[in-house]
Tab-separated table of C-alpha atoms in Angstrom:
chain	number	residue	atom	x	y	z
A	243	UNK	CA	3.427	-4.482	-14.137
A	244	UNK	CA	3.951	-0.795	-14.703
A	245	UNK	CA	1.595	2.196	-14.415
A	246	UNK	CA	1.652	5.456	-15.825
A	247	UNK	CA	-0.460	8.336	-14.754
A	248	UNK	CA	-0.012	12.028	-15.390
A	249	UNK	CA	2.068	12.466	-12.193
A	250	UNK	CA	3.166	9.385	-11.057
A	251	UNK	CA	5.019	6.105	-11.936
A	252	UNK	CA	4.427	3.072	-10.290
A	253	UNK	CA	7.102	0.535	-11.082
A	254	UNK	CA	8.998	-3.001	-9.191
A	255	UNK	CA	11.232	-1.662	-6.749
A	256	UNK	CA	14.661	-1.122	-7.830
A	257	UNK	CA	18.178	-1.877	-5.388
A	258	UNK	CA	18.842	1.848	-5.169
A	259	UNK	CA	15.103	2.288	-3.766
A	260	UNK	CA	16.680	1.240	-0.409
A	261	UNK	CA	17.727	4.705	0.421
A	262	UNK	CA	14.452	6.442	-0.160
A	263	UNK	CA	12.235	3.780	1.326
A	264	UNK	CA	14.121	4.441	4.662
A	265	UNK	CA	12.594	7.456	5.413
A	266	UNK	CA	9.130	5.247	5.383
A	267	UNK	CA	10.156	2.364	7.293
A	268	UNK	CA	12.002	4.334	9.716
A	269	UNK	CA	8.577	6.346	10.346
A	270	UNK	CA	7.145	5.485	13.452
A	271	UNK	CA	2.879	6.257	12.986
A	272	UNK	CA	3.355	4.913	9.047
A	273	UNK	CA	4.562	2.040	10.142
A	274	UNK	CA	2.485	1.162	12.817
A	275	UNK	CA	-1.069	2.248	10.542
A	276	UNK	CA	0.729	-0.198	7.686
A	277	UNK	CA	0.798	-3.077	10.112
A	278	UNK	CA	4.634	-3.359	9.886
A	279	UNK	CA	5.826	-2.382	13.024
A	280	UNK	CA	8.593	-1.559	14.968
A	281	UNK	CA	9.832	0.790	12.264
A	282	UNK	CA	12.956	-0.266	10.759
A	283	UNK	CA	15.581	1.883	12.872
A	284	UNK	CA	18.385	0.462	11.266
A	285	UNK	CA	19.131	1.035	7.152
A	286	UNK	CA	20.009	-2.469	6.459
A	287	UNK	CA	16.741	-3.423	7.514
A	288	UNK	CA	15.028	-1.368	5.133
A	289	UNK	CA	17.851	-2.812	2.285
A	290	UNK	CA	16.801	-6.392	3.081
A	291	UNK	CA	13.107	-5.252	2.786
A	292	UNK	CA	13.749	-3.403	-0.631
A	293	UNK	CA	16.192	-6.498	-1.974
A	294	UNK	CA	12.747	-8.920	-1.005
A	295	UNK	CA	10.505	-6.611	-3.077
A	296	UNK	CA	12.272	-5.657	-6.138
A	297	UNK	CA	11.413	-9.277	-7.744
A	298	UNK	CA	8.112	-9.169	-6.145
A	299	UNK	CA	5.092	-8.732	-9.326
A	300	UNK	CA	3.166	-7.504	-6.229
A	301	UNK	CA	4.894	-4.677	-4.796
A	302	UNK	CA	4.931	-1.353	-6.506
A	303	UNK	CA	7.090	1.770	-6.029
A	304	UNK	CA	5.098	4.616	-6.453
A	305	UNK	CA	7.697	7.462	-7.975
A	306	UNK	CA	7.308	10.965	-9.072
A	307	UNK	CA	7.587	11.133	-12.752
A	308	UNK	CA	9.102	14.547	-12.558
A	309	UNK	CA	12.030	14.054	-10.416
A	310	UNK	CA	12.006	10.222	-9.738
A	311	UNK	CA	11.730	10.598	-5.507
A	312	UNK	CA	10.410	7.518	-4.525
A	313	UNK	CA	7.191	8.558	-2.945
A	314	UNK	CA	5.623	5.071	-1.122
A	315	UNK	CA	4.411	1.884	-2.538
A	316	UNK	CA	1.032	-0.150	-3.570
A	317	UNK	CA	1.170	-3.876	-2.759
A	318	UNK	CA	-0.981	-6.234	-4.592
A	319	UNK	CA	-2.221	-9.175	-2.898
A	320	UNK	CA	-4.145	-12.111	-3.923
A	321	UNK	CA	-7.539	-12.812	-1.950
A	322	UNK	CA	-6.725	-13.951	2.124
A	323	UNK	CA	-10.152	-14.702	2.567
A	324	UNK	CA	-11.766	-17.278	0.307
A	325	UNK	CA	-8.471	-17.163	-2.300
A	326	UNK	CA	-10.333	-16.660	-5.123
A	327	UNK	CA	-8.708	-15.864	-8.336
A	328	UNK	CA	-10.870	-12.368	-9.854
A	329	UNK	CA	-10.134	-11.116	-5.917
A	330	UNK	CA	-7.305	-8.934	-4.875
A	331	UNK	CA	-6.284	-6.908	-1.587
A	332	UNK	CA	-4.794	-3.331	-1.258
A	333	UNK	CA	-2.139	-2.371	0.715
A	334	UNK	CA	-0.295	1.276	0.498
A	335	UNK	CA	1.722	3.589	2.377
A	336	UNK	CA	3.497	6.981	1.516
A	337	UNK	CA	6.317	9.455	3.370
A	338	UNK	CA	4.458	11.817	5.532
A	339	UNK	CA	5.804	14.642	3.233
A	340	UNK	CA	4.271	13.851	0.169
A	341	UNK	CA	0.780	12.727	1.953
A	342	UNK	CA	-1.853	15.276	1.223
A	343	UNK	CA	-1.814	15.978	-2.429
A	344	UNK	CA	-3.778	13.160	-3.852
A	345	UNK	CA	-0.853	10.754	-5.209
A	346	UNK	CA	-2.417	7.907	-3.546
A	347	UNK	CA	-5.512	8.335	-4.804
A	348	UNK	CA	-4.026	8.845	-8.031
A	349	UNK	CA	-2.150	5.567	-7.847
A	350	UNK	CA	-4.665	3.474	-6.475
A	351	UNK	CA	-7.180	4.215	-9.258
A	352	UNK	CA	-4.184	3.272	-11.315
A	353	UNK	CA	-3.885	0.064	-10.257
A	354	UNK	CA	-7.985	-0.488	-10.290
A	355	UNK	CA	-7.617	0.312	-14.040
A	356	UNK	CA	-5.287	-2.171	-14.728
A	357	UNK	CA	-6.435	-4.922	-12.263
A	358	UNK	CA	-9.929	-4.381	-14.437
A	359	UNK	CA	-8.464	-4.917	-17.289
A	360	UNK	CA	-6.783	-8.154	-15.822
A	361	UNK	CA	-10.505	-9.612	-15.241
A	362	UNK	CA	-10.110	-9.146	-12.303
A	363	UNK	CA	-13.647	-8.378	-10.248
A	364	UNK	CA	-13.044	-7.457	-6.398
A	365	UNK	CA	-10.890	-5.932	-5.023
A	366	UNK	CA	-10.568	-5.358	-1.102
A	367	UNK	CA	-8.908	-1.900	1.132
A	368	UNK	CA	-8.586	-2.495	4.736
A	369	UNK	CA	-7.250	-0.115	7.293
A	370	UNK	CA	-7.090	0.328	11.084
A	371	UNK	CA	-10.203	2.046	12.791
A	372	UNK	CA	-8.029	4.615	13.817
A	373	UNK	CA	-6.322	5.225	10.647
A	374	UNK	CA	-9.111	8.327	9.670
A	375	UNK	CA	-6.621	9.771	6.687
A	376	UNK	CA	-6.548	5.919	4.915
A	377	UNK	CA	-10.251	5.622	5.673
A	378	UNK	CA	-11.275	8.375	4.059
A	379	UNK	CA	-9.178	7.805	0.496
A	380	UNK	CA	-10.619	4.679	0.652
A	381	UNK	CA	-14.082	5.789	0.751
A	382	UNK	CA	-13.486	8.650	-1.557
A	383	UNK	CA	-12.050	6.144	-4.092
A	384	UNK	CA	-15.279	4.535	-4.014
A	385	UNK	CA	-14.707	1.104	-2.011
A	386	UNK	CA	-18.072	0.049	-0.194
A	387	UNK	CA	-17.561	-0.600	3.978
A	388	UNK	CA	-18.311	-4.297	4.267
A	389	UNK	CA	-17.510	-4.794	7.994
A	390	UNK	CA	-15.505	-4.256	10.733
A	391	UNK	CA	-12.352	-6.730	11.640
A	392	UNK	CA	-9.373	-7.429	13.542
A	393	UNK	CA	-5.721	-7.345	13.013
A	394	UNK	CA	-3.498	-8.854	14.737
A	395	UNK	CA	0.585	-7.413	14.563
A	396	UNK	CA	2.945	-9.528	15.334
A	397	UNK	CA	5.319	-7.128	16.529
A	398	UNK	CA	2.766	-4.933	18.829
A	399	UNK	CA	-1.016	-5.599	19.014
A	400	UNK	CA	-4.368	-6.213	17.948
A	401	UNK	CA	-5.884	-3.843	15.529
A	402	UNK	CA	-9.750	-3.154	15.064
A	403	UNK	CA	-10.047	-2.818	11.287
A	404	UNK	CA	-12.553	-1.752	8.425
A	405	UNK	CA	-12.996	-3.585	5.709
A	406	UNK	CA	-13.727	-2.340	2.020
A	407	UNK	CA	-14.592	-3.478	-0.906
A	408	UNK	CA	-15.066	-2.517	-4.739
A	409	UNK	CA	-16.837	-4.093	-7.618
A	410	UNK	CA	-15.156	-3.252	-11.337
């Protein structure tokens, strides 16, 4: 699967990724509002990570057309819940730097466009209550609250969530 929008690219993850993708996983508050903490402090970690995901159909870099920085990723997974087939879940995360200037909304409405056209019906956005920056793309995106939740990291603790969906 790959996206075009007027900015962006969002494409599988590529070896040479690795490098970029550091500077994410080796960020202390993304990784712990992305429910993948510890951070990676080591690069080979972050290799290992980017070697998993470039076969993945779920994982998407999300890259600047105009100079091909690697700016975060979009993960596509099926429904946890009730696994139902016309059902997917968001997940997303970007460098700090580039946070602020609407690429992530921009991607995610990407992806929405092409999961519709995939018959695809639901899909679901979670973050952590205290994640305000993720709750609020969310909402402006157009996802509906549904309730709250609970998260529980392997590597740290238990998360309250909120739980979103959207209809296309």
């Amino acid at each position: 699967m790959m996206m075009e929008t007027e900015r962006l690219l969002l494409r599988h993850f590529i070896k040479n990724d690795a490098k970029e993708a550091h500077e994410l996983f080796s960020d202390e508050e993304a990784m712990r509002m992305d429910g993948m903490y510890p951070l990676f402090t080591h690069f080979e970690e972050t290799k290992e990570r980017i070697d998993h995901w470039v076969n993945s159909e779920k994982h998407l870099a999300i890259v600047l057309k105009e100079t091909g920085e690697l700016l975060g990723y979009v993960v596509i997974n099926p429904d946890s819940e009730e696994g139902r087939e016309d059902t997917r879940e968001l997940g997303f995360a970007l460098i700090s730097k580039y946070r602020g200037n609407g690429y992530m909304k921009e991607a995610i409405n990407a992806v929405l466009k092409e999961l519709s056209k995939r018959n695809i019906v639901y899909v679901w956005a979670c973050c952590f209550k205290e994640n305000i920056p993720s709750e609020r793309l969310i909402r402006s995106i157009g996802f509906e609250f549904q309730q709250e939740g609970t998260f529980n990291s392997p590597n740290d603790r238990e998360y309250e969530s909120l739980e979103f969906r959207m209809k296309l």
